[in-house]
Coordinates of C-alpha atoms in Angstrom, one line a residue:
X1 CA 34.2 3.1 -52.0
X2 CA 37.8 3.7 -52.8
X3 CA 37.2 7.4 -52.7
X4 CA 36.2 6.9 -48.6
X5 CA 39.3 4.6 -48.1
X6 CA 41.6 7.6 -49.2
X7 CA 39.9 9.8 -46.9
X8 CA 39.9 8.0 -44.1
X9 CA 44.0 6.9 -44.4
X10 CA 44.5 10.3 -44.9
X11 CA 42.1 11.7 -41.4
X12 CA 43.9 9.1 -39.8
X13 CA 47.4 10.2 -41.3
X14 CA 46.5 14.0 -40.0
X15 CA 46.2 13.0 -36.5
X16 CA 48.9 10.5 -36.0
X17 CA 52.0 11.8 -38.1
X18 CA 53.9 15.1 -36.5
X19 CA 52.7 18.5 -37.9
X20 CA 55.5 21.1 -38.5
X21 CA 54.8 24.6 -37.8
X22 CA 56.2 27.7 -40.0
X23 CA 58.2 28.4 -37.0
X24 CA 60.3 25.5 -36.9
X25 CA 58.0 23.5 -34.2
X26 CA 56.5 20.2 -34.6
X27 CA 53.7 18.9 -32.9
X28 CA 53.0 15.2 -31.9
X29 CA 49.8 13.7 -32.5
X30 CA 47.2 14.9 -29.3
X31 CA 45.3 12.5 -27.7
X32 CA 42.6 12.1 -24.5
X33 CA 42.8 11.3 -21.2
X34 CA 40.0 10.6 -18.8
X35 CA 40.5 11.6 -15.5
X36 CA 38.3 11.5 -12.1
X37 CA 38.0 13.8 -10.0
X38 CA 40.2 14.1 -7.0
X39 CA 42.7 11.5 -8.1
X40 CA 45.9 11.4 -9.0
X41 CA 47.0 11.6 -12.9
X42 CA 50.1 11.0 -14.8
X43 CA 51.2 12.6 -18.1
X44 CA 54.0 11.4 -20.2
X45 CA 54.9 13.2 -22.2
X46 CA 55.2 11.8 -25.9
X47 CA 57.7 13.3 -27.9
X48 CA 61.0 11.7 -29.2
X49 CA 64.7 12.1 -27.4
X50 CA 63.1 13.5 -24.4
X51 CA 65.7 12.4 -22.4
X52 CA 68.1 14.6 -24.2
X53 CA 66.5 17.7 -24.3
X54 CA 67.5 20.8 -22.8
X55 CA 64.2 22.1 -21.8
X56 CA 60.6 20.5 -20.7
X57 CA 58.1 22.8 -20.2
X58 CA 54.0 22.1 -19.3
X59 CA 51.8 23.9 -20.4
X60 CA 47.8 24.6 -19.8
X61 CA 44.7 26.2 -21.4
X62 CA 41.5 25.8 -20.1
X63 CA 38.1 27.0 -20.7
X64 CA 38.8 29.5 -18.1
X65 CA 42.4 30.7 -19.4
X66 CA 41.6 30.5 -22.6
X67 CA 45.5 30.9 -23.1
X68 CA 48.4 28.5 -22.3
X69 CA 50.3 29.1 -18.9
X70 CA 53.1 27.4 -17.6
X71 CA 52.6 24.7 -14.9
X72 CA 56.0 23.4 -14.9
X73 CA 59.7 23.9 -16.5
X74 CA 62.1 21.0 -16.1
X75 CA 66.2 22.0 -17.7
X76 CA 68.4 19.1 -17.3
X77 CA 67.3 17.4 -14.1
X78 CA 66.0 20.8 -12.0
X79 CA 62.1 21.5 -11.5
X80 CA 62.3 25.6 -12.3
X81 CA 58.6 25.9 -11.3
X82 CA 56.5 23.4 -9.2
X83 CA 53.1 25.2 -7.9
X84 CA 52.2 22.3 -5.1
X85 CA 49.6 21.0 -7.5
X86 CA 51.9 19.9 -10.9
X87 CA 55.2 18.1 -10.6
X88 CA 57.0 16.9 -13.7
X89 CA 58.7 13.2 -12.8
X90 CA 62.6 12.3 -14.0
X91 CA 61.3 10.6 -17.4
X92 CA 59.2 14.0 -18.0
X93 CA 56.1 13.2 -17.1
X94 CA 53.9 15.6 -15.6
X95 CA 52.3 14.5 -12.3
X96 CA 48.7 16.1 -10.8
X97 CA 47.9 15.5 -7.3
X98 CA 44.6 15.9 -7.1
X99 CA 42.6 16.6 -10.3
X100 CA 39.9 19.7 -10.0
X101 CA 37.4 21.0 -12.8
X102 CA 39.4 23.6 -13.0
X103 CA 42.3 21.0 -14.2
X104 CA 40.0 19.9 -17.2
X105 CA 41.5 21.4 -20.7
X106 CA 44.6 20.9 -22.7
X107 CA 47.9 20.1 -21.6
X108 CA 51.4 20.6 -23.8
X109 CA 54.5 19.1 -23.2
X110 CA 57.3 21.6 -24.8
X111 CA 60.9 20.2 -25.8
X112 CA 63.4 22.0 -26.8
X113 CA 66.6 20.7 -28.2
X114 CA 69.3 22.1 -30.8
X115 CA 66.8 25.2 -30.6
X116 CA 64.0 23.2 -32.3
X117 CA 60.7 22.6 -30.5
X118 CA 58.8 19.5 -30.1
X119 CA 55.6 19.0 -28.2
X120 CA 52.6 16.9 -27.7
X121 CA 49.1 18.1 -26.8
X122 CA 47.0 15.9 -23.8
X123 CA 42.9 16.9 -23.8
X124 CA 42.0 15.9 -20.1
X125 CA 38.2 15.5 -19.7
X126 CA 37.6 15.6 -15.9
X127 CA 34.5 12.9 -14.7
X128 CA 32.8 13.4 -11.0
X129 CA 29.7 11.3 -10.1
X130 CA 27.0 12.3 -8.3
X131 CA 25.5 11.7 -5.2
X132 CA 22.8 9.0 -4.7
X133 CA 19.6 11.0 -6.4
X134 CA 16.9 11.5 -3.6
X135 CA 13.3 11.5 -4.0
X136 CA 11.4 13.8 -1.7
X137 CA 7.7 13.2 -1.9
X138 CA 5.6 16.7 -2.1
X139 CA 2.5 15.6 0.0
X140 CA 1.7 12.5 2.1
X141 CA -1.8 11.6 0.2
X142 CA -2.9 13.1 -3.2
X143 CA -6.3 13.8 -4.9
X144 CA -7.1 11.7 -8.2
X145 CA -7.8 14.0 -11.1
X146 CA -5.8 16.7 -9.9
X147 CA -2.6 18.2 -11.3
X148 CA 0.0 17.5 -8.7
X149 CA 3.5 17.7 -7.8
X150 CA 4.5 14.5 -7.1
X151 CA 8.1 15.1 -6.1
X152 CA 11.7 16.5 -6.3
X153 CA 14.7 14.5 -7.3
X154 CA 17.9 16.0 -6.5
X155 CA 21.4 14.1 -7.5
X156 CA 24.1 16.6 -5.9
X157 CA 27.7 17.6 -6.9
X158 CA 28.5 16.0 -10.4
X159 CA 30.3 16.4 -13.5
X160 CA 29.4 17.4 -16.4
X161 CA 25.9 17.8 -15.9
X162 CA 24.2 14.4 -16.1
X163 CA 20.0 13.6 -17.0
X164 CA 17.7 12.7 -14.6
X165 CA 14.5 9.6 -15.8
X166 CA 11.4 9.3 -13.7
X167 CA 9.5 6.0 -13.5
X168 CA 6.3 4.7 -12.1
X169 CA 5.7 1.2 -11.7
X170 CA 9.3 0.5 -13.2
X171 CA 8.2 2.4 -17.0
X172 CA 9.6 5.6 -17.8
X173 CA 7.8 8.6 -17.6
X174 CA 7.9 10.7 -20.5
X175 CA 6.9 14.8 -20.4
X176 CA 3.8 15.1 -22.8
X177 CA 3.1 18.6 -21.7
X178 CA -0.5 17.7 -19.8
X179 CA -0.3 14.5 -17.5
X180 CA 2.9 14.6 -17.5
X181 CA 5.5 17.5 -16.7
X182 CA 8.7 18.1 -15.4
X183 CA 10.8 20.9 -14.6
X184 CA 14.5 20.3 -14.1
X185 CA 16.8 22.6 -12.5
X186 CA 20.9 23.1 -12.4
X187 CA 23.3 24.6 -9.6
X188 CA 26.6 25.1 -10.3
X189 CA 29.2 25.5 -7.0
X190 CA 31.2 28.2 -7.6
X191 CA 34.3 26.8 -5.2
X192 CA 34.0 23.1 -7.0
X193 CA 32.4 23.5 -10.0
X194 CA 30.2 20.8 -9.3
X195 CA 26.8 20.5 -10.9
X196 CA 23.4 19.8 -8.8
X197 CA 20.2 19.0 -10.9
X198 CA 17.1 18.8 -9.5
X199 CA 13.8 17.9 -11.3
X200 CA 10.4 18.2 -10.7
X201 CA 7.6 15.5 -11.7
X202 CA 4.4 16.9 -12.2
X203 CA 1.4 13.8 -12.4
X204 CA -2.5 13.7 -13.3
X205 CA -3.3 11.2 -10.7
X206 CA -6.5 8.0 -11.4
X207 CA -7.8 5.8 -8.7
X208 CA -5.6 3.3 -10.7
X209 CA -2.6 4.8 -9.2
X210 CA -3.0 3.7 -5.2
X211 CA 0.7 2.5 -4.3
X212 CA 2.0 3.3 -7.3
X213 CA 5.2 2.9 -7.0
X214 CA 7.9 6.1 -8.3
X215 CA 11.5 6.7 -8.9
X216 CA 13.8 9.1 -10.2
X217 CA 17.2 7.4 -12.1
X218 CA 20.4 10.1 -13.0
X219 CA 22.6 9.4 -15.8
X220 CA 25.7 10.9 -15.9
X221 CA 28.7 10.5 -18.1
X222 CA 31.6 9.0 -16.5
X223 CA 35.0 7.8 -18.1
X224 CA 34.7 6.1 -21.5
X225 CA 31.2 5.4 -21.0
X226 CA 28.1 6.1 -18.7
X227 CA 26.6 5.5 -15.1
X228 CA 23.4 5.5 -13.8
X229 CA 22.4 5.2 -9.8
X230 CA 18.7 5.2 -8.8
X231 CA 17.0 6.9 -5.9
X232 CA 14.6 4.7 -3.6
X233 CA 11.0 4.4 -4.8
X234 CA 8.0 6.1 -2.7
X235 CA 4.6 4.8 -2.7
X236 CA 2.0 6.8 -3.3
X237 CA -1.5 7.0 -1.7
X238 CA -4.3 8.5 -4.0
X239 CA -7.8 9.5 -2.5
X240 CA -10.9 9.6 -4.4
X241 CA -14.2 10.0 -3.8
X242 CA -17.1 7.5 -3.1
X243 CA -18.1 5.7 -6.4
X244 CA -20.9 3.8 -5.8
X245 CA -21.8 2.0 -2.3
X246 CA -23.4 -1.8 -2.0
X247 CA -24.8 -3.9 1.0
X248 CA -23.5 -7.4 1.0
X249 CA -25.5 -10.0 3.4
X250 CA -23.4 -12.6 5.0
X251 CA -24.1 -15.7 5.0
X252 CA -25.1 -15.0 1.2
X253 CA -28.2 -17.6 1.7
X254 CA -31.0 -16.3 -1.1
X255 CA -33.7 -17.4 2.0
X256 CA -33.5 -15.7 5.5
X257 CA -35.6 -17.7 7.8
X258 CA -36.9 -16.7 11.1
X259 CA -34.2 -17.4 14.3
X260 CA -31.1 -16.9 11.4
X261 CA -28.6 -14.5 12.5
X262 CA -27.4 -12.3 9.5
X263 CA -24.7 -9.6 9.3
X264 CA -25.1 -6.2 6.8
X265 CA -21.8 -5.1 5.3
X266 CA -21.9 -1.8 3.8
X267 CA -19.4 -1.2 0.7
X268 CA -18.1 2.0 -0.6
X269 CA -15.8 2.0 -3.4
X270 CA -13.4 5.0 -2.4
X271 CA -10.2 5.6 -0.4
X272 CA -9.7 5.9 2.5
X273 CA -12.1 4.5 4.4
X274 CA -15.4 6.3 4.7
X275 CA -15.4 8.8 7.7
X276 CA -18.8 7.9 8.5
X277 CA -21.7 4.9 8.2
X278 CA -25.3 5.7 9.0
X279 CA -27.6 2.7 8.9
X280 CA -32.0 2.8 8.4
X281 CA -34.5 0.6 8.3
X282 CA -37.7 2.5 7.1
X283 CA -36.7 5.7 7.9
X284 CA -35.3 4.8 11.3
X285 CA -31.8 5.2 12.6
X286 CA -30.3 2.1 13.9
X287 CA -26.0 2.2 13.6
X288 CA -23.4 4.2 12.8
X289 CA -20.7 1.7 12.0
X290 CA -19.5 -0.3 8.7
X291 CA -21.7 -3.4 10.0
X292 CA -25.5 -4.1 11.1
X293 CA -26.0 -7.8 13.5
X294 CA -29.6 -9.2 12.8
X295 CA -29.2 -12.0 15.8
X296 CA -32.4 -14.1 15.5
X297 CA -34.1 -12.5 13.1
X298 CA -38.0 -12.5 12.9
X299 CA -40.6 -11.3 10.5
X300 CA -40.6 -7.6 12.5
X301 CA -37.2 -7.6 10.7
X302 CA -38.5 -7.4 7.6
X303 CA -37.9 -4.4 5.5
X304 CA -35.9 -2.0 3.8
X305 CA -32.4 -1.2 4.9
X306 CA -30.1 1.9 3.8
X307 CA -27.0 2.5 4.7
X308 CA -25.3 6.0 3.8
X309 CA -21.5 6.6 3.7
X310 CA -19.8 9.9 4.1
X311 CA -16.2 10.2 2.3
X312 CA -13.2 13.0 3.3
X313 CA -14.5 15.3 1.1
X314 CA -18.1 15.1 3.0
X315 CA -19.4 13.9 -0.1
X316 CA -22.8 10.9 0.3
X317 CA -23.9 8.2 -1.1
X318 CA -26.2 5.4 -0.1
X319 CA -27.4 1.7 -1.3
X320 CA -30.6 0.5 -0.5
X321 CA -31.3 -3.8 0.5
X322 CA -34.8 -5.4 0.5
X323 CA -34.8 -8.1 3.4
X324 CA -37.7 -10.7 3.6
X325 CA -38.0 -13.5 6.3
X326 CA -39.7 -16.7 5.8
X327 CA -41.4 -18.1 8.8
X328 CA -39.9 -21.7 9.8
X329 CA -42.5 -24.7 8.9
X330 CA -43.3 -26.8 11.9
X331 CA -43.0 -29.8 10.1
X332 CA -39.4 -29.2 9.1
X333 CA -38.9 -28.1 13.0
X334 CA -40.0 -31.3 14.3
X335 CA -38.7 -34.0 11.3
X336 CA -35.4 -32.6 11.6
X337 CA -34.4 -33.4 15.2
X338 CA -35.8 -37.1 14.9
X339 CA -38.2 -36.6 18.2
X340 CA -39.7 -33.6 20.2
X341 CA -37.0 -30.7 20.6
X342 CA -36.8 -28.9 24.1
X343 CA -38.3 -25.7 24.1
X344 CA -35.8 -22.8 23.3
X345 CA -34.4 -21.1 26.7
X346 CA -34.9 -17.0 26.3
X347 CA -38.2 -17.7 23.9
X348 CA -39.5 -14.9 26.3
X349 CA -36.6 -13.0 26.8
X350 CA -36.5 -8.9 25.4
X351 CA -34.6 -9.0 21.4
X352 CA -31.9 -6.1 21.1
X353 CA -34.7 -3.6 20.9
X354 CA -36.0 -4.6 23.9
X355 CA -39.5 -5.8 23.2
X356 CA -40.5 -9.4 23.7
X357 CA -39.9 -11.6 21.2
X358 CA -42.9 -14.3 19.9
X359 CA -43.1 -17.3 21.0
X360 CA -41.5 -20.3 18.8
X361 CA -44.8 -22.0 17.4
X362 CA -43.1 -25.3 17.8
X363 CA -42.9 -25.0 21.5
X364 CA -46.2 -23.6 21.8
X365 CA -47.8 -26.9 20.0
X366 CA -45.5 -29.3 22.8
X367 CA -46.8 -27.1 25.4
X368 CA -50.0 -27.6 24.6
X369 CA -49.7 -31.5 24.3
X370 CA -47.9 -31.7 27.6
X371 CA -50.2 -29.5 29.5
X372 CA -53.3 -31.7 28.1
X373 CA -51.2 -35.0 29.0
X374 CA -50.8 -33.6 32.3
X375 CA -54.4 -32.8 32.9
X376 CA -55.9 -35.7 31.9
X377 CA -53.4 -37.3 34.5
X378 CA -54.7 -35.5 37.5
X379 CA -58.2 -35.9 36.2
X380 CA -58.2 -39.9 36.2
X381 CA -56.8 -39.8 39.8
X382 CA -59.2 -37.4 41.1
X383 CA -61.9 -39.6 39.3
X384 CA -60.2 -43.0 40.6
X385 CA -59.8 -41.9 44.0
X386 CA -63.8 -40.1 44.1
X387 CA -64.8 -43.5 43.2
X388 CA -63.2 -45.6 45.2
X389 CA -64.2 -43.1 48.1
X390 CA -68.3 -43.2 47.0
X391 CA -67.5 -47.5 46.7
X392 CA -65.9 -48.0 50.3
X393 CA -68.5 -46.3 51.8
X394 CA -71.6 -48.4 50.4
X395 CA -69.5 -51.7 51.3
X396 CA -70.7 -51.5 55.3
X397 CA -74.4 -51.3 54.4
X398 CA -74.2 -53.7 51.7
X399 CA -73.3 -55.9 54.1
X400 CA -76.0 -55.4 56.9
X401 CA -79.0 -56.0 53.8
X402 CA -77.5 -59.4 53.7
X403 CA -78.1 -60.4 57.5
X404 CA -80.8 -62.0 59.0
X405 CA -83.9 -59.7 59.2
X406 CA -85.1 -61.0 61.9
X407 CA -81.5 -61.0 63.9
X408 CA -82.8 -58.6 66.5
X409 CA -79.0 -57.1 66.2
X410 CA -80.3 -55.8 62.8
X411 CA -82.2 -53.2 63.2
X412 CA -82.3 -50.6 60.5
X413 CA -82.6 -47.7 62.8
X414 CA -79.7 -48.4 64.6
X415 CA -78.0 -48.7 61.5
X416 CA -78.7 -45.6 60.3
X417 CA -77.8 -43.9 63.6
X418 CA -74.3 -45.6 63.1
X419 CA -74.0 -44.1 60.1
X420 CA -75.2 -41.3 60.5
X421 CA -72.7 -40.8 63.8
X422 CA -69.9 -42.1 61.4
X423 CA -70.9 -39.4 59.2

């Protein structure tokens, strides 16, 4: 433990406390600067009894130079060299208007004074973020179970290069090499020296994934520390094709009775939509839409019913349902309403095929009784008024028995002369 102590006072003594040179120079500790790019930046410069020197000089080396060249020379109070770009300020300090890449490296501030040499060393790291990363989707709809390219993320002019994370459903996507690939790409701009990255998300698609949700992330370095910006998400559509097909009765009543009016859903598990519906009942074609109307059903609507769907991909399927009607009781017809019920309007009228429908077997019964009621109506009048016909005319000759036979006015021959004239 005291062995580490040592070393570490002494690492920390090496970088802090001036280093001579064999040449009679001595260099101040270095440190680093972060600058962004495109600002301004300030350098003092660090070394003792600047004030009094005779000469400042700045100094640069970058990766490009790979050697130091004067930026600026400062003896007494005159600028010697000022390139537009580098300025060195009254107290020393070197001034850089507008920091590029190509300003990223090490700067050295010279002093010179009783001809011995001081200087101080400045490692500028130069930080530029990118733009706003954009997602642009490869296709509109994709397949499921194919191997597809989902999209391209592209974050544009940054520095140094920063990493670009994909998501879907807000949980990173990592590259395993067979669901999952991606292919990144880096531009470099040869006037600004700015990075683009662009990366490529390659995705086995599942039915599980309809409006999935994806999104790219960059992180870049930046300063003492890191940033991140996200691009927006993009919702992805995922056909497949048809599963397995289903025909749902609504209402969902275990009995259909006759005069019910039922609808036929058909159901396919795919996406999108089936192109095409084809309904049957025993071979024969009746619709081609997603629903079948039974409106008054009767026991001719008994049967088997198969409705076929056709996906995108032309692909079929079809469910078959079973539907049985039970004939209404009459009882249950006539206890229900708490008297006789009118008779239906439209009982004779044409169903949607046109042929005429049978007659309701509760009307039939009350038309009976009322026609019977009604004929034995007219048939005690008729009787009543043959009666009394046969009655009235019997009355006048009833009366003439009950005269005097010997009234000469009685005479039964004139009597039936009058009636028979009457007649």
């Amino acid at each position: 433990m005291a062995t580490a102590s040592v070393l570490i006072c002494g690492l920390l003594i090496s970088i802090y406390a001036p280093v001579a040179s064999p040449q009679g120079q001595r260099e101040i500790a270095s440190q680093t600067v972060s600058a962004v790019f495109g600002a301004k930046l300030q350098l003092p410069c660090t070394v003792p009894h600047r004030k009094n020197a005779q000469i400042i000089r700045w100094l640069l080396k970058t990766s490009s130079t790979e050697q130091w060249e004067k930026i600026a020379v400062v003896r007494g109070v005159k600028t010697l060299t000022d390139t537009g770009q580098f300025e060195v300020l009254g107290n020393g300090t070197l001034l850089v208007r507008s920091m590029g890449i190509e300003d990223e490296g090490e700067f050295k501030c010279q002093v010179v004074k009783n001809g011995l040499e001081h200087h101080s060393v400045v490692n500028v790291s130069v930080f530029k973020s990118p733009t706003k990363p954009e997602l642009i989707e490869s296709y509109l709809t994709f397949t499921a179970g194919t191997h597809s390219e989902i999209g391209k993320c592209i974050a544009k002019d940054g520095y140094p290069v920063g990493n670009i994370t994909w998501y879907k459903n807000g949980k990173v996507l990592l590259a395993n090499g067979n669901e999952t690939q991606m292919k990144v790409r880096i531009t470099k701009n040869q006037n600004t020296r700015l990075y683009t990255i662009e990366s490529k998300l390659y995705y086995t698609l599942s039915k599980n994934d309809i409006n999935a949700k994806f999104f790219c992330e960059v992180v870049y370095p930046f300063e003492d520390g890191s940033e991140t910006q996200s691009s927006e998400p993009v919702k992805i559509d995922v056909y497949y094709p048809i599963e397995h097909v289903m025909i749902e009765v609504d209402p969902s009543s275990e009995v259909i009775r006759e005069g019910d009016t039922i609808t036929l859903n058909c159901l396919a598990d795919t996406n999108p939509s089936p192109a095409e519906y084809l309904w049957e009942k025993d071979g024969k074609q009746l619709s081609a839409l997603a629903q079948y109307i039974l409106q008054a059903v009767t026991k001719r609507d008994e049967g088997e019913y198969c409705c076929t769907v056709f996906d995108f991909d032309f692909n079929t399927k079809s469910a078959v349902r079973k539907i049985q009607v039970k004939a209404r009781e009459d009882n249950n017809e006539l206890d229900g309403g708490g008297g006789i019920p009118a008779i239906a309007e439209g009982s004779h009228s044409g169903d949607r095929h046109g042929d005429p429908k049978p007659l309701n077997r509760a009307g039939m019964v009350i038309g009976i009784i009322v026609t019977l009621m009604l004929v034995a109506f007219f048939t005690t009048i008729a009787y009543y008024m043959c009666y009394y016909r046969k009655k009235m005319e019997k009355k006048p000759l009833k009366d003439l028995e009950e005269r005097n036979p010997m009234d000469p006015g009685n005479d039964p021959s004139r009597v039936e002369k009058v009636i028979g004239e009457e007649q």
